[in-house]
Short mmCIF file of C-alpha atoms and ligand atoms in Angstrom, two decimals:
data_model
loop_
_atom_site.label_atom_id
_atom_site.label_comp_id
_atom_site.label_asym_id
_atom_site.label_seq_id
_atom_site.Cartn_x
_atom_site.Cartn_y
_atom_site.Cartn_z
CA MET A 1 -1.07 5.31 -25.08
CA GLY A 2 -0.86 8.98 -25.93
CA GLY A 3 -2.66 12.34 -25.84
CA GLY A 4 -5.52 12.35 -23.36
CA ASN A 5 -4.53 8.95 -22.01
CA THR A 6 -0.98 9.79 -21.01
CA ILE A 7 -0.46 9.80 -17.26
CA HIS A 8 1.19 13.01 -16.07
CA SER A 9 -0.18 12.87 -12.55
CA TYR A 10 -2.13 10.76 -10.05
CA GLU A 11 -5.28 12.64 -11.07
CA ASP A 12 -4.73 11.65 -14.73
CA ALA A 13 -4.55 7.98 -13.76
CA ARG A 14 -7.59 8.26 -11.50
CA ARG A 15 -9.64 10.07 -14.16
CA ILE A 16 -8.92 7.47 -16.85
CA ALA A 17 -9.44 4.61 -14.38
CA ARG A 18 -12.79 6.06 -13.38
CA ARG A 19 -13.91 5.97 -17.00
CA ARG A 20 -12.75 2.40 -17.60
CA LEU A 21 -13.61 0.58 -14.39
CA PRO A 22 -17.08 -0.55 -13.41
CA TRP A 23 -18.46 1.83 -10.76
CA MET A 24 -18.34 -0.99 -8.24
CA VAL A 25 -14.61 -1.58 -8.74
CA PHE A 26 -13.70 2.11 -8.91
CA ASP A 27 -15.60 2.84 -5.71
CA TYR A 28 -14.00 -0.15 -3.97
CA ILE A 29 -10.49 1.10 -4.82
CA ASP A 30 -11.10 4.84 -4.44
CA GLY A 31 -13.41 4.63 -1.45
CA ALA A 32 -12.62 5.46 2.15
CA ALA A 33 -14.24 5.04 5.53
CA GLY A 34 -17.35 7.02 6.42
CA ASN A 35 -17.56 10.40 4.75
CA GLY A 36 -13.96 10.38 3.53
CA VAL A 37 -12.93 12.88 6.22
CA ALA A 38 -9.82 10.96 7.39
CA GLU A 39 -8.61 10.71 3.82
CA ALA A 40 -9.31 14.38 3.09
CA ARG A 41 -7.67 15.62 6.29
CA ASN A 42 -4.53 13.63 5.61
CA LEU A 43 -4.36 14.93 2.04
CA ALA A 44 -4.73 18.46 3.43
CA ALA A 45 -1.99 17.80 6.00
CA LEU A 46 0.31 16.57 3.24
CA GLN A 47 -0.51 19.62 1.15
CA GLY A 48 0.32 21.81 4.13
CA ILE A 49 3.90 20.58 4.39
CA GLU A 50 6.43 22.97 2.89
CA LEU A 51 9.88 22.04 1.65
CA GLN A 52 12.36 24.90 1.56
CA PRO A 53 14.04 25.52 -1.82
CA ARG A 54 17.80 26.14 -1.61
CA VAL A 55 20.22 27.68 -4.10
CA LEU A 56 23.83 27.16 -5.17
CA VAL A 57 24.07 23.58 -3.96
CA ASP A 58 25.54 21.25 -6.57
CA VAL A 59 22.69 18.79 -7.04
CA SER A 60 23.81 17.42 -10.39
CA ARG A 61 24.40 13.89 -9.05
CA ARG A 62 21.20 12.80 -7.42
CA ASP A 63 20.57 9.27 -6.21
CA LEU A 64 17.13 7.94 -5.35
CA GLY A 65 18.42 4.67 -3.89
CA VAL A 66 17.29 3.91 -0.35
CA GLN A 67 18.27 1.04 1.92
CA VAL A 68 15.44 -1.01 3.40
CA PHE A 69 16.61 -3.63 5.89
CA ASP A 70 19.69 -5.13 4.21
CA HIS A 71 18.78 -4.20 0.65
CA THR A 72 19.12 -1.02 -1.43
CA GLY A 73 16.34 -0.39 -3.93
CA GLN A 74 16.62 1.88 -6.94
CA VAL A 75 13.65 4.09 -6.09
CA PRO A 76 12.52 5.43 -2.72
CA PHE A 77 9.08 3.80 -2.79
CA GLY A 78 7.43 0.40 -2.91
CA ILE A 79 3.96 -1.04 -3.33
CA SER A 80 1.65 -1.36 -0.36
CA PRO A 81 -0.24 -4.65 -0.01
CA MET A 82 -3.68 -4.54 -1.60
CA GLY A 83 -6.36 -7.17 -1.82
CA MET A 84 -7.83 -8.19 -5.17
CA CYS A 85 -5.57 -6.05 -7.39
CA ASN A 86 -6.58 -8.05 -10.45
CA LEU A 87 -9.87 -6.17 -10.28
CA SER A 88 -8.05 -3.16 -11.75
CA ALA A 89 -7.05 -5.31 -14.76
CA PRO A 90 -6.25 -8.97 -15.39
CA GLY A 91 -2.65 -9.71 -14.42
CA ALA A 92 -2.29 -6.59 -12.24
CA ASP A 93 -0.62 -8.46 -9.35
CA VAL A 94 2.05 -9.88 -11.62
CA MET A 95 2.66 -6.47 -13.21
CA LEU A 96 3.24 -5.08 -9.71
CA ALA A 97 5.55 -7.95 -8.78
CA ARG A 98 7.61 -7.52 -11.95
CA ILE A 99 8.04 -3.77 -11.65
CA ALA A 100 9.09 -4.23 -7.99
CA ALA A 101 11.65 -6.83 -9.10
CA LYS A 102 12.95 -4.53 -11.83
CA HIS A 103 13.61 -1.72 -9.34
CA GLN A 104 14.46 -4.05 -6.47
CA VAL A 105 11.93 -2.63 -4.05
CA PRO A 106 9.30 -4.44 -1.99
CA VAL A 107 5.82 -5.31 -3.20
CA GLY A 108 3.36 -6.16 -0.44
CA VAL A 109 1.39 -9.33 -1.10
CA SER A 110 -1.97 -9.22 0.66
CA THR A 111 -3.52 -12.13 2.53
CA VAL A 112 -6.47 -11.47 0.21
CA ALA A 113 -4.41 -11.05 -2.95
CA SER A 114 -5.82 -12.20 -6.26
CA THR A 115 -2.61 -14.11 -7.07
CA ALA A 116 -1.16 -16.84 -4.88
CA LEU A 117 1.65 -15.80 -2.55
CA GLU A 118 3.96 -18.46 -4.03
CA THR A 119 3.54 -17.03 -7.55
CA MET A 120 4.06 -13.48 -6.30
CA ILE A 121 7.41 -14.07 -4.65
CA GLU A 122 8.63 -15.86 -7.73
CA GLU A 123 7.48 -13.08 -10.08
CA ALA A 124 8.97 -10.47 -7.73
CA GLN A 125 12.27 -12.36 -7.71
CA GLY A 126 12.27 -12.38 -3.94
CA HIS A 127 11.23 -8.71 -3.52
CA ALA A 128 7.85 -9.61 -2.07
CA TRP A 129 6.76 -9.10 1.53
CA PHE A 130 3.79 -11.10 2.76
CA GLN A 131 1.02 -9.15 4.46
CA LEU A 132 -0.83 -10.98 7.19
CA TYR A 133 -4.31 -10.45 8.62
CA PHE A 134 -5.33 -11.93 11.89
CA SER A 135 -8.77 -13.47 11.64
CA GLY A 136 -11.14 -15.61 13.70
CA ASP A 137 -9.17 -17.41 16.43
CA GLY A 138 -5.83 -16.92 14.67
CA SER A 139 -5.29 -20.55 13.65
CA GLY A 140 -5.65 -19.75 9.94
CA THR A 141 -3.20 -16.88 10.45
CA ALA A 142 -0.59 -19.26 11.87
CA LYS A 143 -1.00 -21.56 8.87
CA LEU A 144 -0.44 -18.65 6.49
CA VAL A 145 2.77 -17.74 8.32
CA GLU A 146 4.07 -21.27 7.78
CA ARG A 147 3.10 -21.11 4.14
CA ALA A 148 4.85 -17.76 3.64
CA LYS A 149 7.96 -19.17 5.28
CA ALA A 150 7.89 -22.24 3.03
CA ALA A 151 7.54 -20.00 -0.04
CA GLY A 152 10.72 -18.13 0.91
CA TYR A 153 9.35 -14.88 2.31
CA LYS A 154 11.82 -13.07 4.56
CA THR A 155 9.58 -10.16 5.60
CA LEU A 156 6.09 -10.22 7.05
CA ILE A 157 3.82 -7.17 7.24
CA MET A 158 1.34 -7.63 10.06
CA THR A 159 -1.57 -5.28 9.39
CA LEU A 160 -3.23 -4.33 12.65
CA ASP A 161 -5.58 -1.48 11.77
CA VAL A 162 -8.40 -3.78 10.70
CA PRO A 163 -9.90 -5.16 13.95
CA GLU A 164 -13.08 -5.09 11.88
CA VAL A 165 -13.40 -4.14 8.23
CA GLY A 166 -14.25 -0.42 8.04
CA ARG A 167 -17.59 0.72 6.65
CA ARG A 168 -17.01 2.20 3.22
CA PRO A 169 -20.35 3.53 2.03
CA ARG A 170 -19.32 3.87 -1.61
CA GLU A 171 -18.54 0.17 -2.03
CA LEU A 172 -21.57 -0.83 0.06
CA ARG A 173 -23.83 1.26 -2.17
CA ARG A 174 -22.51 -0.53 -5.24
CA GLY A 175 -23.04 -3.96 -3.67
CA PHE A 176 -19.32 -4.84 -3.71
CA LYS A 177 -18.79 -8.41 -2.45
CA MET A 178 -16.08 -10.98 -2.91
CA PRO A 179 -16.86 -13.23 -4.69
CA PHE A 180 -19.12 -10.98 -6.78
CA ARG A 181 -22.86 -11.15 -6.37
CA ILE A 182 -24.31 -10.07 -9.65
CA GLY A 183 -27.75 -8.45 -9.49
CA ALA A 184 -29.38 -6.01 -11.89
CA LEU A 185 -27.22 -3.04 -10.80
CA GLN A 186 -23.95 -4.96 -11.21
CA PHE A 187 -25.09 -6.39 -14.54
CA LEU A 188 -25.77 -2.89 -15.86
CA ASP A 189 -22.46 -1.68 -14.42
CA PHE A 190 -20.50 -4.43 -16.22
CA ALA A 191 -22.45 -3.92 -19.46
CA LEU A 192 -21.59 -0.21 -19.43
CA HIS A 193 -17.88 -0.97 -19.02
CA PRO A 194 -17.39 -3.58 -21.74
CA ARG A 195 -13.63 -3.13 -22.10
CA TRP A 196 -13.08 -4.17 -18.47
CA SER A 197 -15.84 -6.77 -18.48
CA ILE A 198 -14.65 -8.60 -21.59
CA ALA A 199 -11.01 -8.62 -20.45
CA SER A 200 -11.99 -9.85 -16.99
CA LEU A 201 -14.38 -12.44 -18.38
CA MET A 202 -11.69 -13.83 -20.65
CA ALA A 203 -9.13 -13.96 -17.83
CA GLY A 204 -11.63 -15.43 -15.35
CA ALA A 205 -13.13 -13.40 -12.53
CA PRO A 206 -10.48 -12.48 -9.92
CA ASP A 207 -10.73 -14.29 -6.60
CA LEU A 208 -8.97 -14.79 -3.28
CA ALA A 209 -6.11 -16.84 -4.66
CA ASN A 210 -4.45 -17.74 -1.33
CA PHE A 211 -7.59 -19.57 -0.29
CA LYS A 212 -7.93 -21.96 -3.21
CA THR A 213 -5.44 -24.30 -1.53
CA PRO A 214 -7.19 -27.02 0.52
CA GLY A 215 -7.19 -26.18 4.23
CA PHE A 216 -7.15 -22.40 3.70
CA THR A 217 -10.38 -20.43 4.02
CA PHE A 218 -11.06 -16.72 4.47
CA ASP A 219 -14.19 -14.73 5.08
CA ARG A 220 -13.51 -11.03 4.43
CA THR A 221 -16.21 -10.03 6.88
CA GLU A 222 -15.14 -12.40 9.69
CA SER A 223 -14.12 -10.54 12.82
CA ARG A 224 -10.41 -9.83 13.27
CA ALA A 225 -11.05 -8.34 16.67
CA ALA A 226 -9.42 -10.97 18.89
CA ALA A 227 -5.81 -10.04 18.08
CA ASN A 228 -4.00 -8.84 21.23
CA TRP A 229 -0.46 -8.47 22.60
CA ASP A 230 -0.27 -12.21 23.42
CA PHE A 231 -0.95 -12.95 19.78
CA PHE A 232 1.80 -10.52 18.79
CA LYS A 233 4.28 -12.21 21.14
CA ARG A 234 3.43 -15.63 19.68
CA LEU A 235 3.85 -14.28 16.18
CA ARG A 236 7.23 -12.77 17.09
CA ASP A 237 8.31 -16.13 18.55
CA THR A 238 7.34 -18.11 15.46
CA TRP A 239 8.56 -15.72 12.76
CA ASP A 240 12.29 -15.17 12.69
CA GLY A 241 12.35 -12.94 9.61
CA ASN A 242 11.67 -9.19 9.52
CA LEU A 243 8.38 -8.24 11.11
CA VAL A 244 6.81 -4.96 9.95
CA VAL A 245 3.69 -3.76 11.76
CA LYS A 246 1.36 -1.77 9.54
CA GLY A 247 -1.41 0.57 10.60
CA VAL A 248 0.09 2.32 13.64
CA THR A 249 -0.49 5.99 14.49
CA ASP A 250 -0.20 6.01 18.29
CA VAL A 251 3.13 6.84 19.94
CA ASP A 252 2.64 4.41 22.86
CA ASP A 253 1.70 1.58 20.48
CA ALA A 254 4.81 2.30 18.44
CA LEU A 255 7.11 2.29 21.49
CA ARG A 256 5.62 -0.96 22.81
CA LEU A 257 5.84 -2.64 19.40
CA ARG A 258 9.53 -1.82 19.28
CA GLU A 259 9.94 -3.30 22.76
CA GLU A 260 8.05 -6.44 21.77
CA GLY A 261 10.38 -7.03 18.85
CA ALA A 262 8.87 -5.40 15.75
CA ASN A 263 11.63 -4.68 13.22
CA ALA A 264 9.81 -1.73 11.64
CA ILE A 265 6.55 0.16 11.91
CA GLN A 266 4.51 1.25 8.93
CA VAL A 267 2.65 4.38 9.94
CA SER A 268 -0.62 4.30 8.03
CA THR A 269 -4.37 4.66 8.27
CA HIS A 270 -4.97 2.15 5.49
CA GLY A 271 -5.52 4.98 3.00
CA GLY A 272 -8.22 6.45 5.26
CA ARG A 273 -10.29 3.31 4.74
CA GLN A 274 -10.80 2.31 8.36
CA LEU A 275 -11.65 5.15 10.77
CA ASP A 276 -13.05 8.42 9.53
CA CYS A 277 -11.89 10.41 12.55
CA ALA A 278 -8.36 8.96 12.62
CA PRO A 279 -5.51 11.48 12.99
CA PRO A 280 -3.65 12.32 9.78
CA PRO A 281 -0.94 9.65 9.68
CA ILE A 282 1.55 12.00 8.04
CA LEU A 283 1.49 14.06 11.27
CA ALA A 284 1.53 10.92 13.43
CA LEU A 285 4.69 9.91 11.58
CA ARG A 286 6.54 12.96 12.87
CA ARG A 287 5.28 12.40 16.44
CA ILE A 288 6.36 8.76 16.36
CA ARG A 289 9.74 9.63 14.86
CA ASP A 290 10.36 12.22 17.58
CA ALA A 291 9.46 9.68 20.30
CA ILE A 292 11.20 6.61 18.92
CA GLY A 293 14.47 8.28 17.93
CA PRO A 294 16.38 8.44 14.67
CA THR A 295 17.43 4.83 14.13
CA PHE A 296 14.30 2.68 14.40
CA PRO A 297 12.91 1.94 10.89
CA LEU A 298 9.66 3.76 10.17
CA PHE A 299 7.80 3.24 6.92
CA TYR A 300 4.85 5.29 5.71
CA ASP A 301 1.82 4.91 3.46
CA THR A 302 -1.52 6.74 2.99
CA GLY A 303 -2.40 9.60 0.73
CA LEU A 304 0.85 9.80 -1.23
CA ARG A 305 0.01 11.15 -4.67
CA SER A 306 3.27 12.47 -6.14
CA GLY A 307 7.03 12.54 -6.01
CA GLU A 308 6.87 15.66 -3.86
CA ASP A 309 4.76 13.69 -1.39
CA ILE A 310 7.49 11.04 -1.24
CA VAL A 311 10.05 13.64 -0.23
CA LYS A 312 7.62 15.16 2.27
CA ALA A 313 7.12 11.79 3.97
CA TYR A 314 10.89 11.33 4.29
CA HIS A 315 11.03 14.85 5.65
CA MET A 316 8.50 13.85 8.32
CA GLY A 317 10.66 10.91 9.39
CA ALA A 318 10.03 7.97 7.05
CA ASP A 319 12.80 5.57 6.09
CA PHE A 320 10.77 4.22 3.18
CA VAL A 321 7.30 4.80 1.70
CA PHE A 322 4.62 2.81 -0.08
CA PHE A 323 1.89 3.64 -2.60
CA GLY A 324 -1.54 2.05 -2.75
CA ARG A 325 -4.27 3.39 -5.03
CA ALA A 326 -1.83 5.18 -7.39
CA MET A 327 -0.55 1.80 -8.58
CA GLN A 328 -3.99 0.33 -9.20
CA PHE A 329 -5.30 3.40 -11.02
CA ALA A 330 -2.22 3.45 -13.24
CA ILE A 331 -2.87 -0.17 -14.23
CA ALA A 332 -6.59 0.39 -14.72
CA ALA A 333 -5.78 3.40 -16.91
CA GLY A 334 -3.06 1.89 -19.05
CA GLY A 335 -2.05 -1.64 -18.04
CA ARG A 336 1.68 -2.32 -17.83
CA ASP A 337 2.47 0.84 -19.79
CA GLY A 338 0.34 2.91 -17.43
CA LEU A 339 2.14 1.44 -14.46
CA SER A 340 5.55 2.26 -15.98
CA GLN A 341 4.40 5.81 -16.64
CA MET A 342 3.29 6.21 -13.03
CA TRP A 343 6.54 4.73 -11.78
CA ARG A 344 8.63 7.07 -13.95
CA LEU A 345 6.68 10.13 -13.00
CA LEU A 346 6.95 9.42 -9.26
CA ALA A 347 10.70 8.85 -9.52
CA GLU A 348 11.23 11.92 -11.71
CA GLU A 349 9.18 14.16 -9.45
CA ALA A 350 11.05 12.92 -6.38
CA SER A 351 14.37 13.59 -8.07
CA LEU A 352 13.32 17.09 -9.23
CA THR A 353 12.06 17.87 -5.74
CA LEU A 354 15.44 16.92 -4.27
CA ALA A 355 17.13 19.24 -6.76
CA GLN A 356 14.87 22.11 -5.70
CA ILE A 357 15.63 21.70 -2.03
CA GLY A 358 19.37 21.33 -2.48
CA ARG A 359 19.70 17.62 -1.76
CA ILE A 360 21.17 14.76 -3.67
CA SER A 361 19.62 11.85 -1.78
CA LEU A 362 16.84 10.87 0.56
CA PRO A 363 18.31 10.02 3.91
CA GLY A 364 15.30 10.40 6.20
CA LYS A 365 17.04 11.29 9.39
CA PRO A 366 19.14 14.38 8.58
CA PHE A 367 15.92 16.13 7.50
CA LEU A 368 14.87 16.07 11.11
CA SER A 369 17.82 17.92 12.54
CA GLU A 370 17.02 21.08 10.58
C1 FMN B 1 -8.25 -1.47 -2.94
C2 FMN B 1 -7.39 -1.54 -1.73
C3 FMN B 1 -7.18 -2.75 -1.08
C4 FMN B 1 -6.37 -2.82 0.04
N1 FMN B 1 -6.13 -4.02 0.63
C5 FMN B 1 -5.27 -4.11 1.66
C6 FMN B 1 -4.92 -5.37 2.21
O1 FMN B 1 -5.40 -6.41 1.78
N2 FMN B 1 -4.03 -5.37 3.24
C7 FMN B 1 -3.47 -4.22 3.74
O2 FMN B 1 -2.66 -4.29 4.67
N3 FMN B 1 -3.78 -3.03 3.22
C8 FMN B 1 -4.65 -2.95 2.20
N4 FMN B 1 -4.93 -1.72 1.65
C9 FMN B 1 -4.28 -0.51 2.20
C10 FMN B 1 -2.96 -0.22 1.49
O3 FMN B 1 -1.99 -1.17 1.81
C11 FMN B 1 -2.43 1.15 1.89
O4 FMN B 1 -2.37 1.24 3.29
C12 FMN B 1 -3.25 2.32 1.33
O5 FMN B 1 -3.79 2.02 0.08
C13 FMN B 1 -2.33 3.53 1.21
O6 FMN B 1 -3.04 4.66 0.87
P1 FMN B 1 -3.12 5.24 -0.63
O7 FMN B 1 -4.03 4.30 -1.37
O8 FMN B 1 -3.74 6.58 -0.40
O9 FMN B 1 -1.72 5.26 -1.19
C14 FMN B 1 -5.77 -1.64 0.54
C15 FMN B 1 -5.98 -0.43 -0.12
C16 FMN B 1 -6.77 -0.36 -1.24
C17 FMN B 1 -6.94 0.95 -1.92
#
């Protein structure tokens, strides 16, 4: 891949992905809740954060390694769990698992992943975290926990910001459904994007791979609204590995989750895909860090688009960060090579940013004492 198809930024990847993906798939990945206000406000809040350049600090030996739980990864970011990644290109999930393994950082494996959780942890050489959704009466959720345990998962991400699936007008307009329903609009869409359609046809249409096993069913639109603190207590009692709670922006929720035994909180608004008037999570991160103190692990995702953004999130109190759409657009734009380009550019930008601000590493907490 060269010239106009080289990825020098998130926008490059998004632009190429937009050309290659069917409208329905692009709008599913790129879309947000409502009018996209939550997403836009968070991006603006991120843009508004300044990092102070410093001079005459020897920054020649910079190290991007960051410890997450008992493991040190080589880069300061991981991959947030995303459903149906193989929509961006056949084999996308496995590409994500392998790049996470290579850099020894976590890849989130969604409940609604397009590759089975057992395959993902193997491909990620153990660097996979299973992401759980509560749904219906919770009995299916409990079965998934057992299955994750049996597959060797040590960390569970419990996503709690989807009591109901958010309304995302862009995907609704395109008729996005899993499994696909192909009417005239979708047929035209696929015909106009033959590169994607032929590759996906040859690989077999992506589906909800964790639910092909007998006894496991999932309806994306089924209500997830019945999850409550009792459910969380039961989950904490049955899962003795690390428990990360994703989708928290409220200080009181964060403090109670710590009390109830969460091992880490992932501050996030699901990429702005759930509630259009949600507060910018990058600002919530700082509020939660101030309230919860310097030692409790806080992770962050939503709206990160560059290496500078990585450093900004650490500056706001994160101990580790995760990317969502950037990874899928990189794969849609250039497959495995596109993903490597995105990975390199994020790491390089983060490293250059550290150099500018007179730092050689990314310890989250000392940023706060300034
Ligand atoms: C296409 C897509 C599918 C997603 N699926 C899930 C999911 O199954 N489970 C989950 O916890 N989060 C899911 N997310 C949210 C991501 O984990 C993450 O919070 C979000 O993408 C981060 O924002 P960013 O895309 O701006 O980096 C999804 C996001 C996208 C874009």
